[in-house]
C-alpha cells in the first residue's frame, strides 16, 4: 500500500518533470502552428473543467459558457492592449475612460478578467439557478446571448461588431499549461472536499440534498461562480492567444464545442475533460481537410465546408447514444488504474520478458 | 407616429406572431409529452424551407403541389429525428436527452451547409402571395393577411385533432403520465412519434410562410427563430397549446413594436426575447397559462 | 413542552385536499406512528413538516419556534431529519460519502478554506470521517463504506438512509415506511433497531407505517389518516378497535382485490 503510494508519487513527479521539459522544448523548438494548437488544447482543458464543475459535478445544465468566456476575453484583452493600439482600433467610437489608458500585467489582467466574470456569474446566478433542467439550460443560453448582443452594441467599450484586434500575444505554453494545472489542482481539491460532496449530492438528488441540510441556492451559486471564474480566465488566455476577438466568436457554437469536450471526457471527470480537450482540439485541426480541398498532385480531393462540424455533431450524438459515460465516466485518472489496464499489463509483460532474456535479474 | 404606420406595424407584428405561434406549438407539444426542449425543432423548420426551394426551383414542381409535399416530408423528418436521437434515450438521464437534442440540431445545420452550401438562397415565393395591396396610405403584402388566416386554420385543425380524435386523446394521456398511458393500452412510441410529426408539420407551415415573408433561406436561419419560439412557449406556459399561441403573439408584436417605438434599441432586438424569458421565469415560472405543480416527493 | 406541534394544517394540490386540518403534538422522547391507507396523506404530513411543501393553511412549531414554510435545509439544521418512502440515497456516490454529506451542514470552514485545504478544514474533515465511520459501524455498514450506495441490497439501503439522517444530528427523526418491502423477520429486526437508536441518540421518532402490526408494536401513540382526515388517534389498542379505522382498511382491501 505505502509502496504503491510511493510509486505513484514518483510517477507523478516524473510526469510533471517530463511535461515541463516538453513545454520548454515546444516553446523553443516546435513549429508555431503546433505550439498554437497545444495552447488551444490547454485552454480548452480549462474551459472543459470549468464547465464540468457546473454541469458534471453539480448537475446544473448550464449553456452559458460562451458568455463567460466573452467577458473574460474582452476584459483581459482591454487591460493588456497598449493605449496606442486601443486608440487606433476604436476609431468609430472612442474607448471610454479610464479603460483607454489602463495597462496591466498579463497575470493581473487574467485575474481581473476571472473575477469580473465571476461577478457576472453571481449576478446571473440569483435569478437563473432557481430554475431546473431545460429551463436552466435555456435561461443560461439566453444570458450568454444577451451578453453577446450587449457586447455588439456597446461600441465605446467593446468596439461593437468590429471586435478587438492587435491584442498582445502574451499567452504562451507556460501560461496556458500552468493555468490548466492550477485549475485542475484547485478543482480536484474542491470536488474532494466537503463542499464538493455537497455539489455531487445536489447532482444526485436535489430533494434529498436539501433534506440533508444543504443550502441549494448557496451551493449552486458557489459552483456556478467558480465555473464562471475559470471560464473567464480561459477566455482571457484565448483572446491573448488569438490576437483578435469579436462577439460572433462567442456564439452558442463555442459552448457546444466545450460541451462536446465535457461529454466525451465524461461528465464528472476533470481529467477526462483534459484528455478530451486534447483529442477534440487535435481532431479539430487534423479534420480540417474535411472542410478544405486537398491537392494530391494527381487528384484533387474535394472537401466540403461544414463537413468537420457534421462529424463533430455526429460524434456528440454517438457518444450520448451509445457511450453515455464518455471516456472516463465519473472517475479520475489514476496510476493504479492505468497500470492495471490491459494494454499496460501487456506492455509490462513484454518489458519483463525482455529484461529476463537479457540475463538480468528483475 | 401616424395611425396608418401604427397599423402597418401591428399587422406586421401579428403575422410575425402567427409564425412564432406555429413553431412554438411544436416545442410545447414535444415538451408536454417528453419534457424535452427539442433543440432540433428550429432546424426542422429550416429544412422545410429548403424542401420547398428544391421542389419549386430544382424540380420545377408547381407550388400547390410542392407545399403539401413539403409538409409531409418535414413531418417525416421530425419523426426521423425522434427515432434516431430521442427514442433510444427514453430511460437515460435527462441531461443525455438534452445533449442529444443539441447534437441533432447541429447535425442538421451542418449537414445542410455541406449538402446545400452556406450561401443564402432566394426563396421562390409565388407571386400570388407577395403581391402588394394598398391600404390607405400604406402598402402591405397580401401575405401579411394570409399568414394569420392560415395560422387560424391550422390551429382549428390542431384543436380538432387533439380534442376530438382518438390519437389526440392518446397524446393527452401520454403527456400526463407515460406509465398510466401504457397500462391503458396506448402505444407510447407511436404516440410520441406522431406528436413529433404533427409539430414538424406545423413548423413546415410556418417555414413556408416565413420563407415568403423573409425570402432568403440559409442553413442557420432556424437557430434564432427556434430559440425565440421556445421562449414563446415558455412565456405562454409550456405544455399548453393556447399558451404557445399567446406567447408567440406577445413576442412577435412586442419585437416589432420595440423596434418601431424605440429605434435606438434595434441592435438589441434579438435580446428582447431572452430578457422577456428571464423576466417571466422570475415572476411566474410556469408561464401565463401554466398551472403550478409541486413535484411529488 | 412539545417538541413538534402542528395546528390545523391543510395541504391542497389544485382541487385535491391531501391533508385537512391536521393537528399533532409530539413530546420529546416519544415514538409516534402515523398510519392510513394508500393516498391518505401520510407522506404529505412529512413533506409539510420538512418544508418540502408549504402548507395551504395552518402552522407548524418545532421547539416552540414556528417553522411553517421554512426552507427544508434550515428545518434540517434546526433538528428534524427524515427518510423517504421511495429511498432517496445519493445512488452514484459511495456509502461513506452519503453519510459524510449529511455532516456537511455542521461544517464551519468556508468554501475557500476547504478548497485550499487549510488546517482548520482538515481537522473538521478528519472528525467528520471519524463520526461517519462510527455511525456506519453502528448500523453495520462499515465494511461496505466504499461500495456504491445504489448497489446495496434494499434492506441495507434503508439502514443507510437512516444512518444518513442520523448524521445530521437530529432531535426528531421522521421515518417514512421504513419497513416497506421487508419480510416479517426483517421488519421485526428493524423495529428493534429503531427502538435502540431512539434511546442511543436521544431521539423523538415519528414514523409512517402502512402495516398496522408494525406500528402497533413500536408506537406509544398512533394517528390514522384517511382521505386527508384524521380518523383516529390514541393508544394502539384503542385505535385497533376503532370502527372507522377498520372500515378505512377494509376499503383498501376491497380496492386491492379488484
Ligand atoms: N405534489 C403533489 N401534487 C399533486 N398531488 C399530490 C402531490 N403529493 C401528493 N399528492 C396527492 O395527495 C394525496 C396524498 O398523498 P400522500 O403521498 O401523502 O399519501 P400517502 O398516505 O403517503 O400514501 P402512500 O401510502 O401511497 O404512500 C394523494 O392523492 C396524492 O396523489
Ligand atoms: Mg406515502
PDB file of C-alpha atoms in Angstrom, chain A residues 69-79 151-152 157-164 235-236 245-248 250:
ATOM      1  CA  UNK A  69     -15.551  33.388 -21.925  1.00  0.00           C
ATOM      2  CA  UNK A  70     -16.508  36.568 -23.731  1.00  0.00           C
ATOM      3  CA  UNK A  71     -16.440  38.601 -20.521  1.00  0.00           C
ATOM      4  CA  UNK A  72     -13.033  37.194 -19.590  1.00  0.00           C
ATOM      5  CA  UNK A  73     -11.590  37.579 -23.062  1.00  0.00           C
ATOM      6  CA  UNK A  74     -12.689  41.192 -23.506  1.00  0.00           C
ATOM      7  CA  UNK A  75     -11.596  42.211 -20.026  1.00  0.00           C
ATOM      8  CA  UNK A  76      -8.157  40.689 -20.307  1.00  0.00           C
ATOM      9  CA  UNK A  77      -7.666  41.996 -23.816  1.00  0.00           C
ATOM     10  CA  UNK A  78      -8.680  45.539 -22.943  1.00  0.00           C
ATOM     11  CA  UNK A  79      -6.442  45.522 -19.893  1.00  0.00           C
ATOM     12  CA  UNK A 151     -21.120  43.417 -26.498  1.00  0.00           C
ATOM     13  CA  UNK A 152     -22.145  44.012 -30.106  1.00  0.00           C
ATOM     14  CA  UNK A 157     -16.274  49.520 -24.533  1.00  0.00           C
ATOM     15  CA  UNK A 158     -16.072  46.570 -26.873  1.00  0.00           C
ATOM     16  CA  UNK A 159     -15.745  48.248 -30.270  1.00  0.00           C
ATOM     17  CA  UNK A 160     -19.003  46.532 -31.231  1.00  0.00           C
ATOM     18  CA  UNK A 161     -19.201  44.097 -34.077  1.00  0.00           C
ATOM     19  CA  UNK A 162     -15.726  45.043 -35.287  1.00  0.00           C
ATOM     20  CA  UNK A 163     -14.203  43.389 -32.281  1.00  0.00           C
ATOM     21  CA  UNK A 164     -10.726  43.878 -30.891  1.00  0.00           C
ATOM     22  CA  UNK A 235     -11.411  33.261 -22.246  1.00  0.00           C
ATOM     23  CA  UNK A 236      -8.671  35.722 -21.341  1.00  0.00           C
ATOM     24  CA  UNK A 245     -11.830  38.656 -30.789  1.00  0.00           C
ATOM     25  CA  UNK A 246     -15.300  39.698 -31.790  1.00  0.00           C
ATOM     26  CA  UNK A 247     -18.782  38.988 -30.405  1.00  0.00           C
ATOM     27  CA  UNK A 248     -19.626  36.484 -33.152  1.00  0.00           C
ATOM     28  CA  UNK A 250     -18.685  33.657 -28.604  1.00  0.00           C
TER      29      UNK A 250
END
